[in-house]
Amino acid sequence: MRLRFALIGLFASVFATSLGIAASIYYVPLYIAYLGAGLEGVALMGVFRSLAYALLPAFVGRLADRFGRLRLYALSIFLNAAALVLMALSPTLTLAYASSLLMGAGYAFFWPISSAIAASISSQQGRLRAMAIYSLSWSTAFLIGPLVGGWLRTFLGYWGLFIASGLLVLLAPPWLTWIRLGQERQAGPITLNFPRAILPLYLAEIPHGMVYGVASSILPYYMAQNGLGDVEVGALFGLMGAARLLPLLGMLRPVGPGELPMLLAAMGLFLASFVLVGLLPHWGGFALGLGLLGLGLGLYYPAASSLISRRFDNRHLGLALGLLESIFGIGQMAGPPLGKELYTALGPGPSFVALGLLWLSMAPLLLAANRNPRNGGRGTAA
């Protein structure tokens, strides 16, 4: 019963925080453009938002391992709310960029700690299922959030959108009293002696992060340049959120194909998504491309986090998953500048086709991780 209450508290708080983030995240590039920035300014926003996320998660995860995950998790909620309020109060690009940096810091605390909590209260055998349920909690928020954000943007403007998003995040703290982790302090020596077989999975987070970095910065700008309004952009990203739920629901079954086949399938979906967006720059093409992107994102994260977390004991889950998020942040930071350069050099459509082909670089990394099943190369569904 205690574990059940802990899970309910975790998933409800993750949903509330993610709902506030999702309601606004895809409108930040549009707000940056509204303040007068062009494509270069939108890409710069993506870099600022990803900078803290590249530098902090591994360090934050280790702090949480040593000094208590729950208190740092609470801090992450308030950081995310503060970043959204600051964005609402940012009439200039300089302040908007500072808000983006604070957003990245909020994400750097929120995602690695909440995922470490989810992993720590599940068994080794049930890890994939637990991470799928955890992913369902925030993915459901990312289904609803863009639609809520589009409505708020229409009726309240950008100021109202960001303030309301911050208030949604603040629905999370009351649920923290439900979370019970038992022994919160789990001190142990820092070790980098992790199985070598999973190192390629960490490296694959760079192109994975680039996918999301481009999707959350350049892609909304590209859609707006092709005639879509704010509400249409939000609706299509809501569709992406709906598609992300489908593979997660499939992971709730006790038997599945295993993590690495899921990762390879996700890579193929990333490729197809960006190629379609580049070749069919209209509402139907964006809908199909974002649907495939959602399927890929739904497969990738729970499979990667499950496979990696099962190779570490509970004392080091914050470090293991924080490192995963840090490398993801590096890719997320690299994605917008690369996307901007390709957008300028090749043109809008061909740049997305080129980016789609870039995701093929994930294949050798994922296949390399499959060479040594004894050390974690071959996962099994929980």
Coordinates of C-alpha atoms in Angstrom, one line a residue:
M1 CA 0.0 0.0 0.0
R2 CA 2.8 2.4 0.8
L3 CA 4.4 1.7 -2.5
R4 CA 1.1 2.3 -4.3
F5 CA 0.7 5.7 -2.7
A6 CA 4.3 6.6 -3.6
L7 CA 3.7 5.7 -7.2
I8 CA 0.5 7.7 -7.3
G9 CA 2.2 10.7 -5.8
L10 CA 5.1 10.4 -8.2
F11 CA 3.0 10.0 -11.3
A12 CA 0.5 12.7 -10.4
S13 CA 3.3 15.2 -9.6
V14 CA 5.1 14.4 -12.8
F15 CA 1.9 14.8 -14.8
A16 CA 1.2 18.3 -13.2
T17 CA 4.7 19.6 -13.8
S18 CA 4.8 18.2 -17.3
L19 CA 1.4 19.7 -18.1
G20 CA 2.7 23.2 -17.3
I21 CA 5.9 22.6 -19.3
A22 CA 4.0 21.1 -22.3
A23 CA 1.5 23.9 -22.4
S24 CA 4.2 26.4 -23.1
I25 CA 7.3 24.7 -24.5
Y26 CA 6.3 24.7 -28.2
Y27 CA 5.1 28.4 -28.0
V28 CA 8.4 29.7 -26.6
P29 CA 10.0 29.7 -30.2
L30 CA 6.9 31.6 -31.4
Y31 CA 7.2 34.1 -28.6
I32 CA 10.9 34.6 -29.3
A33 CA 9.9 35.4 -33.0
Y34 CA 7.1 37.7 -31.7
L35 CA 9.7 39.7 -29.8
G36 CA 11.6 40.3 -33.0
A37 CA 14.0 37.3 -33.4
G38 CA 14.5 35.6 -36.7
L39 CA 15.6 32.0 -37.3
E40 CA 19.0 32.7 -35.7
G41 CA 17.4 34.0 -32.5
V42 CA 15.1 31.0 -32.3
A43 CA 18.1 28.7 -32.6
L44 CA 19.9 30.7 -29.9
M45 CA 16.9 30.2 -27.6
G46 CA 17.2 26.4 -28.1
V47 CA 20.9 26.6 -27.2
F48 CA 20.3 28.5 -24.0
R49 CA 17.5 26.2 -23.0
S50 CA 19.7 23.2 -23.6
L51 CA 22.9 24.6 -22.0
A52 CA 21.9 24.0 -18.4
Y53 CA 20.4 20.6 -19.4
A54 CA 23.8 19.6 -20.9
L55 CA 25.8 20.6 -17.9
L56 CA 23.7 19.8 -14.8
P57 CA 21.8 16.5 -14.9
A58 CA 24.6 14.1 -14.0
F59 CA 25.8 16.4 -11.2
V60 CA 22.2 16.9 -10.0
G61 CA 21.6 13.1 -10.1
R62 CA 24.6 12.4 -8.0
L63 CA 23.6 15.0 -5.5
A64 CA 20.1 13.4 -5.3
D65 CA 21.7 10.0 -4.7
R66 CA 23.7 11.2 -1.8
F67 CA 21.5 13.8 -0.1
G68 CA 17.9 12.8 -0.9
R69 CA 16.0 12.7 -4.2
L70 CA 12.7 14.0 -2.8
R71 CA 13.9 17.4 -1.7
L72 CA 15.7 18.1 -5.0
Y73 CA 12.7 16.9 -6.8
A74 CA 10.6 19.5 -5.0
L75 CA 13.2 22.2 -5.9
S76 CA 12.8 21.2 -9.6
I77 CA 9.1 21.9 -9.5
F78 CA 9.6 25.4 -8.2
L79 CA 12.4 26.1 -10.7
N80 CA 10.1 25.2 -13.6
A81 CA 7.3 27.4 -12.2
A82 CA 9.7 30.3 -11.7
A83 CA 11.1 30.0 -15.3
L84 CA 7.6 30.2 -16.8
V85 CA 6.7 33.3 -14.7
L86 CA 10.0 35.0 -15.7
M87 CA 9.2 34.3 -19.3
A88 CA 5.8 36.0 -18.9
L89 CA 7.6 39.0 -17.5
S90 CA 10.2 39.2 -20.3
P91 CA 9.5 42.0 -22.7
T92 CA 12.9 41.8 -24.3
L93 CA 14.9 39.1 -26.0
T94 CA 17.6 39.3 -23.4
L95 CA 15.2 38.5 -20.6
A96 CA 13.6 35.8 -22.7
Y97 CA 16.9 34.1 -23.3
A98 CA 17.6 34.3 -19.5
S99 CA 14.2 32.6 -18.9
S100 CA 15.2 29.9 -21.4
L101 CA 18.4 29.2 -19.5
L102 CA 16.4 28.9 -16.3
M103 CA 14.0 26.6 -18.0
G104 CA 16.9 24.3 -18.9
A105 CA 18.0 24.3 -15.2
G106 CA 14.4 23.4 -14.2
Y107 CA 14.4 20.5 -16.7
A108 CA 17.9 19.4 -15.5
F109 CA 16.5 18.9 -11.9
F110 CA 13.1 17.5 -12.9
W111 CA 13.7 14.8 -15.4
P112 CA 16.7 12.9 -14.0
I113 CA 15.5 12.9 -10.4
S114 CA 11.9 11.9 -11.2
S115 CA 13.1 9.1 -13.5
A116 CA 15.6 7.9 -10.8
I117 CA 12.7 7.9 -8.3
A118 CA 10.6 5.8 -10.7
A119 CA 13.4 3.3 -11.2
S120 CA 14.3 3.1 -7.5
I121 CA 10.8 2.0 -6.5
S122 CA 10.6 -0.8 -9.1
S123 CA 12.2 -4.2 -9.4
Q124 CA 14.9 -5.1 -11.9
Q125 CA 12.5 -7.3 -13.7
G126 CA 9.7 -4.7 -13.8
R127 CA 12.0 -1.8 -14.7
L128 CA 10.8 -1.4 -18.3
R129 CA 7.1 -1.5 -17.3
A130 CA 7.8 1.0 -14.5
M131 CA 9.6 3.4 -16.9
A132 CA 6.7 3.0 -19.3
I133 CA 4.2 4.0 -16.7
Y134 CA 6.4 6.9 -15.7
S135 CA 6.6 8.0 -19.3
L136 CA 2.9 7.7 -19.7
S137 CA 2.4 10.2 -16.9
W138 CA 4.4 12.9 -18.6
S139 CA 3.5 11.9 -22.2
T140 CA -0.2 12.2 -21.3
A141 CA 0.6 15.8 -20.2
F142 CA 2.4 16.4 -23.5
L143 CA -0.7 15.2 -25.3
I144 CA -3.0 17.7 -23.5
G145 CA -0.5 20.5 -22.9
P146 CA -0.1 21.9 -26.4
L147 CA -3.8 22.0 -26.9
V148 CA -4.3 23.8 -23.6
G149 CA -1.4 26.1 -24.5
G150 CA -3.1 27.0 -27.8
W151 CA -6.3 27.9 -26.1
L152 CA -4.5 30.0 -23.5
R153 CA -2.4 31.7 -26.2
T154 CA -5.6 32.6 -28.2
F155 CA -7.6 34.0 -25.3
L156 CA -4.9 35.3 -22.9
G157 CA -1.9 36.1 -25.1
Y158 CA 1.6 35.0 -24.4
W159 CA 1.7 36.6 -20.9
G160 CA -1.4 34.7 -19.8
L161 CA -0.1 31.5 -21.4
F162 CA 3.2 31.5 -19.4
I163 CA 1.6 32.6 -16.1
A164 CA -1.1 29.9 -16.4
S165 CA 1.5 27.3 -17.3
G166 CA 3.5 28.2 -14.1
L167 CA 0.3 27.8 -12.1
L168 CA -0.2 24.3 -13.6
V169 CA 3.3 23.3 -12.5
L170 CA 2.4 24.4 -8.9
L171 CA -0.3 21.8 -8.8
A172 CA 2.5 19.3 -8.3
P173 CA 3.8 20.0 -4.7
P174 CA 0.8 18.7 -2.7
W175 CA 1.4 15.2 -4.2
L176 CA 4.9 15.1 -2.9
T177 CA 3.6 14.0 0.5
W178 CA 2.4 10.8 -1.0
I179 CA 5.9 9.8 -2.1
R180 CA 7.7 7.5 0.2
L181 CA 11.1 6.3 -0.7
G182 CA 12.1 4.5 2.5
Q183 CA 15.8 5.2 3.0
E184 CA 16.2 8.5 1.2
R185 CA 19.9 8.9 1.8
Q186 CA 21.7 6.4 -0.3
A187 CA 25.4 7.3 0.0
G188 CA 28.0 5.3 -1.9
P189 CA 31.2 5.9 -3.7
I190 CA 31.1 7.5 -7.1
T191 CA 32.1 5.0 -9.7
L192 CA 32.5 5.2 -13.4
N193 CA 33.0 1.4 -13.6
F194 CA 29.8 0.9 -15.6
P195 CA 29.4 -1.9 -18.1
R196 CA 31.2 -0.9 -21.3
A197 CA 28.4 -2.5 -23.4
I198 CA 26.1 0.4 -22.6
L199 CA 28.5 3.2 -23.5
P200 CA 27.2 3.3 -27.1
L201 CA 23.7 3.8 -25.7
Y202 CA 25.0 6.9 -23.9
L203 CA 26.6 8.2 -27.1
A204 CA 23.3 7.5 -29.0
E205 CA 21.7 10.1 -26.8
I206 CA 23.5 12.9 -28.8
P207 CA 21.5 12.3 -32.0
H208 CA 18.4 11.5 -29.9
G209 CA 18.8 14.9 -28.2
M210 CA 19.3 16.6 -31.6
V211 CA 16.0 15.2 -32.8
Y212 CA 14.1 16.8 -29.9
G213 CA 16.2 20.0 -30.0
V214 CA 15.2 20.6 -33.6
A215 CA 11.6 19.5 -33.1
S216 CA 11.0 21.9 -30.2
S217 CA 12.7 24.9 -31.7
I218 CA 13.2 24.9 -35.5
L219 CA 10.2 22.8 -36.4
P220 CA 7.5 25.1 -34.9
Y221 CA 9.2 28.1 -36.7
Y222 CA 9.2 26.1 -39.9
M223 CA 5.5 25.2 -39.5
A224 CA 4.6 28.9 -38.9
Q225 CA 6.6 29.9 -42.0
N226 CA 4.5 27.5 -44.0
G227 CA 1.2 29.2 -42.9
L228 CA 0.2 27.3 -39.8
G229 CA -1.2 29.4 -36.9
D230 CA -0.3 29.0 -33.2
V231 CA -3.4 26.8 -32.5
E232 CA -2.6 24.5 -35.4
V233 CA 1.0 24.2 -34.3
G234 CA -0.3 23.3 -30.8
A235 CA -2.8 20.8 -32.2
L236 CA -0.2 19.0 -34.3
F237 CA 2.2 18.7 -31.3
G238 CA -0.8 17.4 -29.3
L239 CA -1.1 14.7 -32.1
M240 CA 2.6 13.9 -31.5
G241 CA 1.8 13.5 -27.8
A242 CA -1.1 11.1 -28.6
A243 CA 1.1 9.0 -30.9
R244 CA 3.8 8.8 -28.1
L245 CA 1.3 7.1 -25.8
L246 CA 0.7 4.1 -28.1
P247 CA 4.1 2.3 -27.7
L248 CA 4.0 3.1 -24.0
L249 CA 0.7 1.3 -23.6
G250 CA 2.2 -1.6 -25.4
M251 CA 5.1 -1.8 -22.9
L252 CA 2.6 -2.4 -20.1
R253 CA 2.4 -6.0 -21.3
P254 CA 4.5 -8.5 -19.3
V255 CA 6.3 -9.7 -22.5
G256 CA 7.7 -7.6 -25.2
P257 CA 10.4 -7.5 -27.9
G258 CA 13.2 -6.1 -25.7
E259 CA 14.7 -2.7 -25.4
L260 CA 17.2 -2.7 -28.3
P261 CA 14.7 -3.6 -31.0
M262 CA 12.6 -0.8 -29.7
L263 CA 15.6 1.6 -29.9
L264 CA 16.3 0.6 -33.5
A265 CA 12.6 1.0 -34.5
A266 CA 12.6 4.5 -32.9
M267 CA 15.6 5.5 -35.0
G268 CA 13.8 4.5 -38.2
L269 CA 10.8 6.5 -37.1
F270 CA 12.9 9.6 -36.5
L271 CA 14.3 9.2 -40.0
A272 CA 10.9 8.8 -41.6
S273 CA 9.4 11.7 -39.6
F274 CA 12.0 14.3 -40.7
V275 CA 12.0 13.2 -44.3
L276 CA 8.2 13.5 -44.5
V277 CA 8.3 17.0 -42.8
G278 CA 10.9 18.1 -45.4
L279 CA 9.1 16.7 -48.4
L280 CA 5.5 17.5 -47.5
P281 CA 5.5 21.0 -45.9
H282 CA 1.8 21.3 -45.4
W283 CA -0.7 20.4 -42.7
G284 CA -1.1 16.7 -43.8
G285 CA 2.6 16.2 -44.0
F286 CA 3.3 17.8 -40.7
A287 CA 0.5 15.6 -39.1
L288 CA 2.0 12.4 -40.5
G289 CA 5.6 13.4 -39.6
L290 CA 4.8 14.4 -36.1
G291 CA 2.7 11.2 -35.6
L292 CA 5.8 9.1 -36.5
L293 CA 8.0 11.3 -34.4
G294 CA 5.7 10.7 -31.4
L295 CA 5.9 7.0 -31.9
G296 CA 9.7 7.1 -32.0
L297 CA 9.9 9.2 -28.9
G298 CA 7.5 6.9 -27.1
L299 CA 9.7 3.9 -27.9
Y300 CA 13.1 5.5 -27.3
Y301 CA 13.2 7.0 -23.8
P302 CA 11.7 4.2 -21.7
A303 CA 13.7 1.6 -23.5
A304 CA 17.0 3.4 -23.1
S305 CA 16.4 4.4 -19.5
S306 CA 15.3 0.9 -18.6
L307 CA 18.3 -0.8 -20.2
I308 CA 20.8 1.5 -18.6
S309 CA 19.2 1.7 -15.1
R310 CA 19.1 -2.1 -14.8
R311 CA 22.9 -2.1 -14.9
F312 CA 23.3 0.1 -11.8
D313 CA 22.2 -0.5 -8.2
N314 CA 19.8 1.9 -6.6
R315 CA 22.5 3.9 -5.0
H316 CA 23.7 5.2 -8.4
L317 CA 20.5 5.5 -10.3
G318 CA 20.5 9.3 -10.1
L319 CA 24.1 9.4 -11.5
A320 CA 23.3 6.8 -14.2
L321 CA 20.1 8.5 -15.5
G322 CA 21.5 12.0 -14.9
L323 CA 24.4 11.2 -17.2
L324 CA 21.9 9.9 -19.8
E325 CA 20.0 13.2 -19.6
S326 CA 23.2 15.3 -19.7
I327 CA 24.3 13.6 -22.9
F328 CA 20.8 14.1 -24.3
G329 CA 21.1 17.8 -23.4
I330 CA 24.4 18.0 -25.3
G331 CA 22.5 16.7 -28.4
Q332 CA 19.6 19.0 -27.7
M333 CA 22.0 22.0 -27.6
A334 CA 23.7 21.0 -30.8
G335 CA 20.5 20.4 -32.7
P336 CA 19.1 23.9 -33.2
P337 CA 22.4 25.5 -34.5
L338 CA 22.9 22.6 -36.9
G339 CA 19.3 22.8 -38.0
K340 CA 19.6 26.6 -38.5
E341 CA 22.8 26.2 -40.6
L342 CA 21.2 23.5 -42.8
Y343 CA 18.0 25.5 -43.0
T344 CA 20.0 28.4 -44.4
A345 CA 22.3 26.5 -46.6
L346 CA 20.0 23.9 -48.1
G347 CA 16.6 25.5 -47.8
P348 CA 13.8 24.6 -45.3
G349 CA 12.5 21.4 -46.8
P350 CA 15.9 19.8 -47.8
S351 CA 17.3 20.7 -44.4
F352 CA 14.8 18.4 -42.6
V353 CA 15.6 15.6 -45.1
A354 CA 19.3 16.0 -44.4
L355 CA 18.6 15.9 -40.6
G356 CA 16.5 12.8 -41.1
L357 CA 19.5 11.0 -42.7
L358 CA 21.7 12.2 -39.9
W359 CA 19.7 10.0 -37.4
L360 CA 21.1 7.0 -39.2
S361 CA 24.3 7.6 -37.2
M362 CA 22.4 6.0 -34.3
A363 CA 22.4 2.6 -35.9
P364 CA 26.0 1.6 -35.4
L365 CA 25.9 2.8 -31.8
L366 CA 22.8 0.7 -31.0
L367 CA 24.1 -2.3 -32.8
A368 CA 27.4 -2.0 -31.0
A369 CA 25.5 -2.2 -27.7
N370 CA 24.0 -5.4 -28.8
R371 CA 27.3 -7.3 -29.2
N372 CA 27.7 -8.1 -25.6
P373 CA 24.4 -9.3 -24.1
R374 CA 26.0 -10.5 -20.9
N375 CA 26.9 -6.9 -20.0
G376 CA 23.6 -5.4 -20.8
G377 CA 23.5 -5.5 -24.6
R378 CA 20.2 -7.5 -24.9
G379 CA 17.3 -6.3 -22.8
T380 CA 14.1 -8.0 -22.0
A381 CA 10.8 -6.5 -21.5
A382 CA 9.5 -6.5 -18.0

